[in-house]
Every structure is written in C-alpha cells, then in structure tokens.
Rosetta silent file (secondary structure, phi, psi, omega in degrees, C-alpha in Angstrom):
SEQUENCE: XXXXXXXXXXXXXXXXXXXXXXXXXXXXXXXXXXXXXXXXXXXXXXXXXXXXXXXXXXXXXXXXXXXXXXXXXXXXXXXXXXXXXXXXX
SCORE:     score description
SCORE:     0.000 S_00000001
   1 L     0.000  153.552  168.100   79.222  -63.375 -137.450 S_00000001
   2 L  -107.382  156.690 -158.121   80.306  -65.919 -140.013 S_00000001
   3 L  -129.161  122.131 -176.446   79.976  -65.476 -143.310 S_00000001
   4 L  -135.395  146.593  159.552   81.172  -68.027 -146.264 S_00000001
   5 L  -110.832  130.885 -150.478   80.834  -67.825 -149.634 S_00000001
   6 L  -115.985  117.979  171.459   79.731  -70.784 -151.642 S_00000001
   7 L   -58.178  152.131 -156.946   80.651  -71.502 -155.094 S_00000001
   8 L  -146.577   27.435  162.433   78.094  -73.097 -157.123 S_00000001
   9 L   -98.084  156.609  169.433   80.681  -74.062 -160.221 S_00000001
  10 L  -155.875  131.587 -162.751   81.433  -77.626 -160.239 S_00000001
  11 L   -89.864  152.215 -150.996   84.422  -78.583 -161.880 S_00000001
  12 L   -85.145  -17.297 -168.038   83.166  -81.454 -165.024 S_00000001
  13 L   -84.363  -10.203  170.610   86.655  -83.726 -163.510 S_00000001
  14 H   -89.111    4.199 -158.032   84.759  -83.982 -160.403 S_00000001
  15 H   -69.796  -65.360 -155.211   81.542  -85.798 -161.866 S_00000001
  16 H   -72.467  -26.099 -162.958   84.155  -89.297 -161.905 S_00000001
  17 H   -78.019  -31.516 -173.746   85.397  -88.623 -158.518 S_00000001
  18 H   -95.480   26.820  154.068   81.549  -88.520 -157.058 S_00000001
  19 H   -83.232  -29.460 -174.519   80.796  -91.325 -158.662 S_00000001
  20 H   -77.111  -46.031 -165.054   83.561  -93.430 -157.094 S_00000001
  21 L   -92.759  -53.332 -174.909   83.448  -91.644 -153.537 S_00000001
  22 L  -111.863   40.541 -173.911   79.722  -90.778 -153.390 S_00000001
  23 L     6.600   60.038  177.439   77.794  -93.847 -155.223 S_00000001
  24 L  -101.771  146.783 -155.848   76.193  -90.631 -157.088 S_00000001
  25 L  -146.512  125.318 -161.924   75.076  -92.133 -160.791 S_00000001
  26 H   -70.495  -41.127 -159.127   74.424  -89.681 -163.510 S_00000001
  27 H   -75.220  -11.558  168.982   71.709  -91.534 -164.649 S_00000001
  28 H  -122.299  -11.217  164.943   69.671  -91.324 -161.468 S_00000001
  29 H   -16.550  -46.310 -174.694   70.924  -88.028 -159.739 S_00000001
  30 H   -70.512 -129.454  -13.006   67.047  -86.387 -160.728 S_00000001
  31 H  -141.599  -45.615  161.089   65.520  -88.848 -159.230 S_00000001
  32 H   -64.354  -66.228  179.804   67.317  -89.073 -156.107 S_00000001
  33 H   -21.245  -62.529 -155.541   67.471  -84.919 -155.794 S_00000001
  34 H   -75.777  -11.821 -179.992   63.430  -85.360 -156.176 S_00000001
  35 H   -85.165  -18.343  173.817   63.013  -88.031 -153.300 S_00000001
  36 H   -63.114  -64.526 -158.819   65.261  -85.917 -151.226 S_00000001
  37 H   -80.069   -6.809  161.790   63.080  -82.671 -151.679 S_00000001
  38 H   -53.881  -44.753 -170.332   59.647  -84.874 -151.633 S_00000001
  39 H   -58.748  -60.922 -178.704   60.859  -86.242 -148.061 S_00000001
  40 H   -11.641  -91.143 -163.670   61.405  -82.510 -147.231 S_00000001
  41 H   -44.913  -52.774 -153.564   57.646  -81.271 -148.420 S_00000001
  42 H   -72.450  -34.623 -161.057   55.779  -84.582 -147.099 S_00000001
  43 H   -99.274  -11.758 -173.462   57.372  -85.035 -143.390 S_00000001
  44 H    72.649   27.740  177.357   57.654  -81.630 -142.523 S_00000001
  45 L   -99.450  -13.664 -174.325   60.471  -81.867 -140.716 S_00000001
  46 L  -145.196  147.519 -178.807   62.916  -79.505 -141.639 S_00000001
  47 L  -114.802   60.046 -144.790   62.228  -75.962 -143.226 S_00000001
  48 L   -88.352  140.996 -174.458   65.485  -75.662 -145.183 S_00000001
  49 L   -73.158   13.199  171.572   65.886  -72.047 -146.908 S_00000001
  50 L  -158.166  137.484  160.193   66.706  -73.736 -150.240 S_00000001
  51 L  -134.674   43.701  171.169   65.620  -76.546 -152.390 S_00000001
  52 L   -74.772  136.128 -174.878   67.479  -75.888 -155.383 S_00000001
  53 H   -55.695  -19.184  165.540   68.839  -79.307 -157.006 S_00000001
  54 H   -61.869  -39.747  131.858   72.419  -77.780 -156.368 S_00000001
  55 H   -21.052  -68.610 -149.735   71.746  -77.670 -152.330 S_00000001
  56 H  -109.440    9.185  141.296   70.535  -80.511 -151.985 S_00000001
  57 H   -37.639  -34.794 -126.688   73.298  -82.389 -154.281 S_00000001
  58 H  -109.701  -68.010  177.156   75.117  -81.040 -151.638 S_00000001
  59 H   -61.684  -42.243  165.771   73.426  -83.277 -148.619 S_00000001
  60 H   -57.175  -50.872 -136.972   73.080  -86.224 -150.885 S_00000001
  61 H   -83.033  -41.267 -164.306   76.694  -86.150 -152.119 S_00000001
  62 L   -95.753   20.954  169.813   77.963  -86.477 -148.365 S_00000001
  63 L  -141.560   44.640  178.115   75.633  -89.375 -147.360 S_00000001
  64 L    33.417   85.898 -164.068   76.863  -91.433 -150.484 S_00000001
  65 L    -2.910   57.266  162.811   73.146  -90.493 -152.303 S_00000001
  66 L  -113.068  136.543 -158.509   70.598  -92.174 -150.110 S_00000001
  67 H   -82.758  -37.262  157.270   68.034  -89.625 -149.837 S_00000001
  68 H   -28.962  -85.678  176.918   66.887  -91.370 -146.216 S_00000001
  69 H   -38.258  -66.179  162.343   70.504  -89.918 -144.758 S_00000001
  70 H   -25.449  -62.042 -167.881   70.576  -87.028 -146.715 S_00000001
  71 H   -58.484  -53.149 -176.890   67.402  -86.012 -145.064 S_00000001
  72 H   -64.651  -29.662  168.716   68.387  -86.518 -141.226 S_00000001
  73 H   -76.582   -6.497  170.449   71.390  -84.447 -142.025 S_00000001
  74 L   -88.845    3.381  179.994   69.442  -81.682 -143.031 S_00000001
  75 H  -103.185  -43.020 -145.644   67.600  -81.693 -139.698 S_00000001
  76 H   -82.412  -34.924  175.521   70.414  -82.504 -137.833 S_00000001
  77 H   -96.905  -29.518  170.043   71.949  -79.106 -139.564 S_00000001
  78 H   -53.158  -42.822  169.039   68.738  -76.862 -139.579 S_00000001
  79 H   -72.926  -16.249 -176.614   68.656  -78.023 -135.784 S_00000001
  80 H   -94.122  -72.179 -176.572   72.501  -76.884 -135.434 S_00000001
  81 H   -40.962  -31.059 -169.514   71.437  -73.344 -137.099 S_00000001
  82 H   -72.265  -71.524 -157.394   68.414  -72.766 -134.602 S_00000001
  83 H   -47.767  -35.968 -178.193   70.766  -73.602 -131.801 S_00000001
  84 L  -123.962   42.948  166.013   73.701  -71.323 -133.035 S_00000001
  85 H    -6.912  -73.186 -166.477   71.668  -68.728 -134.270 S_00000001
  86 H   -39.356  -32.770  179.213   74.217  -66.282 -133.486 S_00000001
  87 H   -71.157  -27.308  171.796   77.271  -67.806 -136.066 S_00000001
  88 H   -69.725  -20.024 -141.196   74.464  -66.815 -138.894 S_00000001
  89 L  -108.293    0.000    0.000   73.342  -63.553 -138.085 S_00000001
C-alpha cells in the first residue's frame, strides 16, 4: 500500500509566495479555515479524518482560498479514497 509522509513545517519564505499564488491573506486565513470546516459540519457531505487548521490550509491553499472549492475538493478526494480503498490500507 502507499504510504507518504507529510510534513507539517512550513517554511516562514513561503507565507509571500501563497499570498501571490494562492490569494491566501494573513489577515483572513481564520476566518476562511472556519467557513471551510463549518461547510464540512453543516452539509454533511464529506467525513474527512481531520479538521485541523493545517489540513484544511491545505485544500484552501490549492483552490486559491475560496472555501466553496475547497470544500468540493474534499469530497471529490474523500470520494477518490472510498473508491481506492486499497492505495490506503
């Protein structure tokens, strides 16, 4: 099975890079993070096995922080995990 390990340092020179590349904003990062894991809790749609603000930085960061995208990509990968069980186990 595969197995990765994921570092959970973040280097402080990459802070300017997601602001330019990932319209991420210092000053509103909480606030996005919490509308991301509210959609989570309220639609039910996804059961993700973490909701630590690092995680879901993570989902945000690569759908230039709108917490709307961010969300459908976590179904869209929680639905990829069901299906390929097998790469997990």
């Amino acid at each position: 099975a595969f197995e990765a390990e994921v570092s959970r340092y973040e280097d402080p020179d990459f802070e300017e890079v997601a602001q330019q590349n990932c319209n991420e904003d210092p000053k509103t990062r909480h606030k996005a993070i919490e509308e991301l894991r509210n959609m989570i809790y309220q639609r039910g749609e996804c059961n993700p096995r973490r909701t630590d603000d690092a995680y879901l930085l993570r989902f945000l960061r690569c759908r230039r922080f709108i917490p709307a995208l961010a969300h459908k990509l976590m179904i869209r990968y929680e639905d990829f995990q069901k299906k390929n069980s097998h790469l997990y186990d």
